């Protein structure tokens, strides 16, 4: 069991991985639930420690409705563990949803796939605008929060570039979703995330990844030769198949960007809305718009409440930090006074000893 001090109560384990464990926790001051990713850093080399620091800094700075929200961190120096406290996504991950659909023999609706693509594109567009590459997009890292909205998680392998068109060189990621330029150890940019998203979209539609060879060498050959094993069912539109194909373009310069993908998703969803609403009466259309507006108003109020909670928590953290600094200053002054008193005593002793020596010599 992890120790988070007096601020949180540990409810139970949500999952485990090579990095450590994820726990469900409750904040005692307001009863809200969160996820806690616990990473043991004591045995890490310097490179992995730096990557862990990067993950925390990136998560703290990213504020987007389709990225898992950073809440706080807690360092357990005694056990060499960093606890990263994050938004709790109760809807599970896309990997489990795909497994469930495959077991049931039920495909995802096309509208749902477009919705997932759009939400992922919104998040990636924000990341790439800030020169960040995720580098490990896969179904297990796509979680679902309130209203079944997609949230990108796990920035443990993310890379911050100096500019939008800069390139990275380190080979990282999950092999099944790795772009050709990564497989070939070539310099790469943000387009590797779009390739990974293309693999995810293909897997969501076909209920199987596009490349699923059994060993690393066969997988590398399949990716480089673009030998897709599991094809997308014919029930899906040509537009969806073409869009996924453009995401899986071997040439990163010809691959869709996040902004391009977002534009295509919006085009499909607007056309779908036009088809649905064309047969509606004016009253039905008005009711639909009012319902959407009400939902948006509710979500805006929820965001306002969260913002106020964050402001209040930040205020308390600042007050706590000031109190700790005050105690530290007080202890420093007390220590300084103690040292001064000790020095004065020593000087007095030396002075008395010198005077005593002089008197003995005169005698």
Short mmCIF file of C-alpha atoms in Angstrom, two decimals, residues 54-347:
data_model
loop_
_atom_site.label_atom_id
_atom_site.label_comp_id
_atom_site.label_asym_id
_atom_site.label_seq_id
_atom_site.Cartn_x
_atom_site.Cartn_y
_atom_site.Cartn_z
CA UNK A 54 9.70 15.61 -18.23
CA UNK A 55 6.46 13.60 -17.99
CA UNK A 56 5.39 15.44 -14.82
CA UNK A 57 6.26 18.86 -16.25
CA UNK A 58 4.43 18.17 -19.53
CA UNK A 59 1.31 16.83 -17.79
CA UNK A 60 1.27 19.85 -15.47
CA UNK A 61 1.48 22.32 -18.37
CA UNK A 62 -1.03 20.59 -20.66
CA UNK A 63 -4.61 21.65 -19.98
CA UNK A 64 -6.95 20.15 -22.58
CA UNK A 65 -10.37 18.45 -22.29
CA UNK A 66 -9.07 15.42 -24.24
CA UNK A 67 -5.85 14.95 -22.24
CA UNK A 68 -5.87 13.34 -18.79
CA UNK A 69 -5.62 16.22 -16.32
CA UNK A 70 -2.67 16.53 -13.92
CA UNK A 71 -3.71 17.26 -10.32
CA UNK A 72 -0.70 17.02 -8.01
CA UNK A 73 2.40 15.00 -7.15
CA UNK A 74 3.77 13.47 -3.97
CA UNK A 75 7.39 12.37 -3.51
CA UNK A 76 8.02 9.47 -1.13
CA UNK A 77 11.78 9.84 -0.59
CA UNK A 78 11.87 7.03 1.97
CA UNK A 79 10.72 4.45 -0.62
CA UNK A 80 12.12 6.22 -3.69
CA UNK A 81 8.68 6.57 -5.29
CA UNK A 82 6.98 9.40 -7.18
CA UNK A 83 3.18 9.50 -6.98
CA UNK A 84 1.56 11.41 -9.88
CA UNK A 85 -2.06 12.28 -9.07
CA UNK A 86 -4.28 12.52 -12.14
CA UNK A 87 -7.89 12.85 -13.23
CA UNK A 88 -9.75 9.56 -12.74
CA UNK A 89 -11.13 8.13 -16.01
CA UNK A 90 -13.90 5.74 -14.99
CA UNK A 91 -14.71 4.61 -18.55
CA UNK A 92 -11.66 2.36 -18.94
CA UNK A 93 -9.43 2.31 -22.02
CA UNK A 94 -9.95 1.73 -25.74
CA UNK A 95 -7.99 -1.55 -25.65
CA UNK A 96 -10.61 -3.14 -23.39
CA UNK A 97 -13.48 -1.77 -25.50
CA UNK A 98 -11.91 -3.30 -28.63
CA UNK A 99 -11.43 -6.67 -26.88
CA UNK A 100 -15.06 -6.62 -25.69
CA UNK A 101 -16.37 -5.81 -29.18
CA UNK A 102 -14.22 -8.54 -30.74
CA UNK A 103 -15.48 -11.10 -28.22
CA UNK A 104 -19.09 -10.06 -28.87
CA UNK A 105 -18.60 -9.90 -32.65
CA UNK A 106 -19.92 -6.31 -32.77
CA UNK A 107 -18.31 -3.52 -34.80
CA UNK A 108 -18.09 0.07 -33.61
CA UNK A 109 -20.44 2.47 -35.37
CA UNK A 110 -18.74 4.66 -37.95
CA UNK A 111 -19.94 7.80 -36.14
CA UNK A 112 -18.18 6.59 -32.99
CA UNK A 113 -14.87 6.06 -34.82
CA UNK A 114 -15.07 9.56 -36.35
CA UNK A 115 -15.81 10.98 -32.91
CA UNK A 116 -12.76 9.23 -31.42
CA UNK A 117 -10.57 10.44 -34.29
CA UNK A 118 -11.81 14.00 -33.83
CA UNK A 119 -11.20 14.05 -30.07
CA UNK A 120 -7.72 12.56 -30.49
CA UNK A 121 -6.96 15.07 -33.28
CA UNK A 122 -8.00 17.97 -31.02
CA UNK A 123 -5.60 16.81 -28.30
CA UNK A 124 -2.72 16.09 -30.71
CA UNK A 125 -3.18 19.41 -32.47
CA UNK A 126 -2.71 21.13 -29.10
CA UNK A 127 0.36 19.00 -28.25
CA UNK A 128 2.01 19.51 -31.64
CA UNK A 129 1.38 23.27 -31.50
CA UNK A 130 3.43 23.19 -28.28
CA UNK A 131 6.16 21.14 -30.02
CA UNK A 132 5.33 17.98 -28.05
CA UNK A 133 5.29 14.45 -29.50
CA UNK A 134 3.51 11.76 -27.47
CA UNK A 135 5.43 8.85 -29.10
CA UNK A 136 3.34 6.07 -27.53
CA UNK A 137 -0.23 6.40 -28.80
CA UNK A 138 -2.04 3.06 -28.55
CA UNK A 139 -5.48 1.83 -27.42
CA UNK A 140 -4.26 1.23 -23.85
CA UNK A 141 -3.27 4.92 -23.58
CA UNK A 142 -6.63 6.24 -24.77
CA UNK A 143 -8.95 6.47 -21.76
CA UNK A 144 -12.57 7.54 -21.35
CA UNK A 145 -13.85 10.04 -18.83
CA UNK A 146 -17.22 11.65 -18.20
CA UNK A 147 -19.74 11.38 -21.06
CA UNK A 148 -17.45 8.74 -22.62
CA UNK A 149 -15.07 11.43 -23.91
CA UNK A 150 -11.64 10.29 -25.05
CA UNK A 151 -8.58 11.32 -23.01
CA UNK A 152 -4.97 10.79 -24.08
CA UNK A 153 -2.90 9.41 -21.19
CA UNK A 154 0.67 8.39 -20.33
CA UNK A 155 3.18 10.99 -21.50
CA UNK A 156 6.05 8.90 -20.13
CA UNK A 157 7.76 8.73 -23.55
CA UNK A 158 6.87 12.22 -24.77
CA UNK A 159 9.46 14.41 -26.46
CA UNK A 160 9.62 18.21 -26.47
CA UNK A 161 11.06 19.63 -29.70
CA UNK A 162 12.64 23.06 -30.04
CA UNK A 163 10.31 23.95 -32.92
CA UNK A 164 7.30 22.50 -34.77
CA UNK A 165 9.43 21.27 -37.71
CA UNK A 166 12.32 20.00 -35.55
CA UNK A 167 13.17 16.28 -35.53
CA UNK A 168 13.82 13.71 -32.81
CA UNK A 169 16.09 10.67 -33.13
CA UNK A 170 15.55 8.33 -30.16
CA UNK A 171 13.67 5.13 -31.02
CA UNK A 172 10.81 4.78 -28.53
CA UNK A 173 7.23 3.53 -28.56
CA UNK A 174 5.21 0.33 -28.87
CA UNK A 175 6.27 -1.73 -31.94
CA UNK A 176 2.73 -2.46 -33.23
CA UNK A 177 2.04 1.28 -33.55
CA UNK A 178 5.52 2.44 -34.59
CA UNK A 179 5.92 4.53 -37.76
CA UNK A 180 8.31 3.38 -40.56
CA UNK A 181 10.77 6.21 -39.86
CA UNK A 182 11.02 5.03 -36.24
CA UNK A 183 11.55 1.42 -37.30
CA UNK A 184 14.38 2.57 -39.59
CA UNK A 185 15.99 4.74 -36.88
CA UNK A 186 15.49 7.83 -39.06
CA UNK A 187 14.92 11.35 -37.66
CA UNK A 188 11.20 11.90 -37.09
CA UNK A 189 8.67 14.55 -36.14
CA UNK A 190 5.10 14.89 -34.89
CA UNK A 191 3.75 12.81 -37.80
CA UNK A 192 4.74 9.62 -35.91
CA UNK A 193 1.77 10.33 -33.62
CA UNK A 194 -0.55 10.46 -36.64
CA UNK A 195 0.76 7.09 -37.88
CA UNK A 196 0.08 5.61 -34.43
CA UNK A 197 -3.41 7.13 -34.44
CA UNK A 198 -3.97 5.61 -37.89
CA UNK A 199 -3.04 2.19 -36.46
CA UNK A 200 -5.45 2.78 -33.56
CA UNK A 201 -8.27 3.85 -35.91
CA UNK A 202 -7.66 0.80 -38.12
CA UNK A 203 -7.74 -1.48 -35.07
CA UNK A 204 -10.95 0.16 -33.83
CA UNK A 205 -12.64 -0.47 -37.19
CA UNK A 206 -11.21 -3.94 -37.95
CA UNK A 207 -11.00 -5.06 -34.28
CA UNK A 208 -7.40 -6.05 -35.05
CA UNK A 209 -4.22 -4.01 -35.64
CA UNK A 210 -3.07 -3.45 -39.24
CA UNK A 211 0.29 -5.09 -38.54
CA UNK A 212 0.29 -7.97 -36.04
CA UNK A 213 3.17 -10.25 -37.01
CA UNK A 214 4.38 -12.51 -34.23
CA UNK A 215 8.03 -11.45 -34.00
CA UNK A 216 9.91 -8.18 -34.22
CA UNK A 217 11.68 -8.85 -37.53
CA UNK A 218 8.47 -9.89 -39.35
CA UNK A 219 6.69 -6.86 -37.89
CA UNK A 220 9.45 -4.55 -39.15
CA UNK A 221 9.22 -6.04 -42.66
CA UNK A 222 5.41 -5.71 -42.66
CA UNK A 223 5.52 -2.04 -41.59
CA UNK A 224 8.22 -1.10 -44.12
CA UNK A 225 6.51 -2.98 -46.97
CA UNK A 226 3.09 -1.65 -45.85
CA UNK A 227 1.70 -5.21 -45.78
CA UNK A 228 -1.59 -4.72 -43.93
CA UNK A 229 -2.89 -8.05 -42.68
CA UNK A 230 -6.32 -7.18 -41.22
CA UNK A 231 -8.45 -5.10 -43.58
CA UNK A 232 -11.24 -2.69 -42.63
CA UNK A 233 -14.74 -4.19 -43.15
CA UNK A 234 -16.63 -3.09 -46.26
CA UNK A 235 -19.52 -1.76 -44.13
CA UNK A 236 -17.49 1.37 -43.37
CA UNK A 237 -17.47 4.34 -45.75
CA UNK A 238 -14.78 4.97 -48.34
CA UNK A 239 -14.06 8.31 -46.66
CA UNK A 240 -13.12 6.58 -43.39
CA UNK A 241 -10.93 4.03 -45.19
CA UNK A 242 -9.21 6.78 -47.20
CA UNK A 243 -8.63 8.89 -44.08
CA UNK A 244 -7.03 5.97 -42.21
CA UNK A 245 -4.95 5.18 -45.31
CA UNK A 246 -3.67 8.78 -45.35
CA UNK A 247 -2.74 8.50 -41.67
CA UNK A 248 -0.80 5.33 -42.52
CA UNK A 249 1.08 6.87 -45.43
CA UNK A 250 4.69 5.59 -45.43
CA UNK A 251 5.99 9.07 -46.26
CA UNK A 252 5.67 11.29 -43.14
CA UNK A 253 5.48 14.43 -45.31
CA UNK A 254 2.44 13.03 -47.14
CA UNK A 255 0.73 11.90 -43.93
CA UNK A 256 -2.26 13.85 -42.60
CA UNK A 257 -1.45 16.36 -39.86
CA UNK A 258 -3.62 16.68 -36.76
CA UNK A 259 -5.17 19.85 -38.22
CA UNK A 260 -5.90 18.06 -41.54
CA UNK A 261 -7.51 15.16 -39.70
CA UNK A 262 -9.61 17.51 -37.58
CA UNK A 263 -10.91 19.23 -40.71
CA UNK A 264 -11.88 15.88 -42.27
CA UNK A 265 -13.62 14.74 -39.07
CA UNK A 266 -15.61 17.97 -38.85
CA UNK A 267 -16.61 17.61 -42.49
CA UNK A 268 -18.00 14.10 -41.90
CA UNK A 269 -19.81 15.01 -38.68
CA UNK A 270 -21.40 18.12 -40.23
CA UNK A 271 -22.57 16.11 -43.26
CA UNK A 272 -23.98 13.48 -40.92
CA UNK A 273 -25.79 16.15 -38.93
CA UNK A 274 -27.22 17.64 -42.14
CA UNK A 275 -28.53 14.21 -43.19
CA UNK A 276 -30.16 13.64 -39.81
CA UNK A 277 -31.66 17.11 -39.41
CA UNK A 278 -32.85 17.59 -43.02
CA UNK A 279 -36.03 15.61 -42.26
CA UNK A 280 -36.69 17.35 -38.94
CA UNK A 281 -39.38 19.92 -38.38
CA UNK A 282 -38.40 23.40 -37.23
CA UNK A 283 -39.56 22.50 -33.70
CA UNK A 284 -37.40 19.33 -33.62
CA UNK A 285 -34.37 21.28 -34.83
CA UNK A 286 -34.98 23.98 -32.21
CA UNK A 287 -35.27 21.35 -29.45
CA UNK A 288 -32.02 19.73 -30.60
CA UNK A 289 -30.17 23.07 -30.53
CA UNK A 290 -31.58 23.93 -27.10
CA UNK A 291 -30.56 20.52 -25.74
CA UNK A 292 -27.03 20.93 -27.11
CA UNK A 293 -26.83 24.43 -25.63
CA UNK A 294 -28.01 23.12 -22.25
CA UNK A 295 -25.36 20.37 -22.33
CA UNK A 296 -22.67 22.92 -23.19
CA UNK A 297 -23.87 25.21 -20.39
CA UNK A 298 -23.71 22.33 -17.90
CA UNK A 299 -20.19 21.42 -19.03
CA UNK A 300 -19.12 25.06 -18.77
CA UNK A 301 -20.44 25.22 -15.19
CA UNK A 302 -18.57 22.01 -14.38
CA UNK A 303 -15.36 23.49 -15.79
CA UNK A 304 -15.93 26.66 -13.73
CA UNK A 305 -16.33 24.58 -10.56
CA UNK A 306 -13.16 22.64 -11.36
CA UNK A 307 -11.32 25.92 -12.00
CA UNK A 308 -12.46 27.30 -8.65
CA UNK A 309 -11.40 24.08 -6.90
CA UNK A 310 -7.99 24.28 -8.56
CA UNK A 311 -7.63 27.96 -7.57
CA UNK A 312 -8.56 27.15 -3.96
CA UNK A 313 -6.15 24.20 -3.89
CA UNK A 314 -3.38 26.35 -5.35
CA UNK A 315 -4.07 29.02 -2.70
CA UNK A 316 -3.79 26.40 0.06
CA UNK A 317 -0.57 25.04 -1.44
CA UNK A 318 0.90 28.56 -1.52
CA UNK A 319 -0.12 29.14 2.11
CA UNK A 320 1.37 25.78 3.12
CA UNK A 321 4.58 26.60 1.26
CA UNK A 322 4.77 30.01 2.98
CA UNK A 323 4.22 28.35 6.37
CA UNK A 324 6.95 25.79 5.65
CA UNK A 325 9.30 28.57 4.51
CA UNK A 326 8.51 30.53 7.67
CA UNK A 327 9.33 27.51 9.83
CA UNK A 328 12.53 26.95 7.85
CA UNK A 329 13.56 30.61 8.26
CA UNK A 330 12.77 30.44 11.98
CA UNK A 331 14.83 27.27 12.40
CA UNK A 332 17.66 28.83 10.38
CA UNK A 333 17.65 31.91 12.60
CA UNK A 334 17.51 29.77 15.72
CA UNK A 335 20.42 27.68 14.46
CA UNK A 336 22.31 30.85 13.59
CA UNK A 337 21.73 32.24 17.10
CA UNK A 338 22.89 28.95 18.61
CA UNK A 339 26.06 29.02 16.53
CA UNK A 340 26.65 32.67 17.46
CA UNK A 341 26.19 31.92 21.15
CA UNK A 342 28.54 28.96 20.91
CA UNK A 343 31.11 31.09 19.10
CA UNK A 344 30.80 33.84 21.74
CA UNK A 345 31.25 31.30 24.52
CA UNK A 346 34.31 29.88 22.80
CA UNK A 347 35.78 33.38 22.32
#
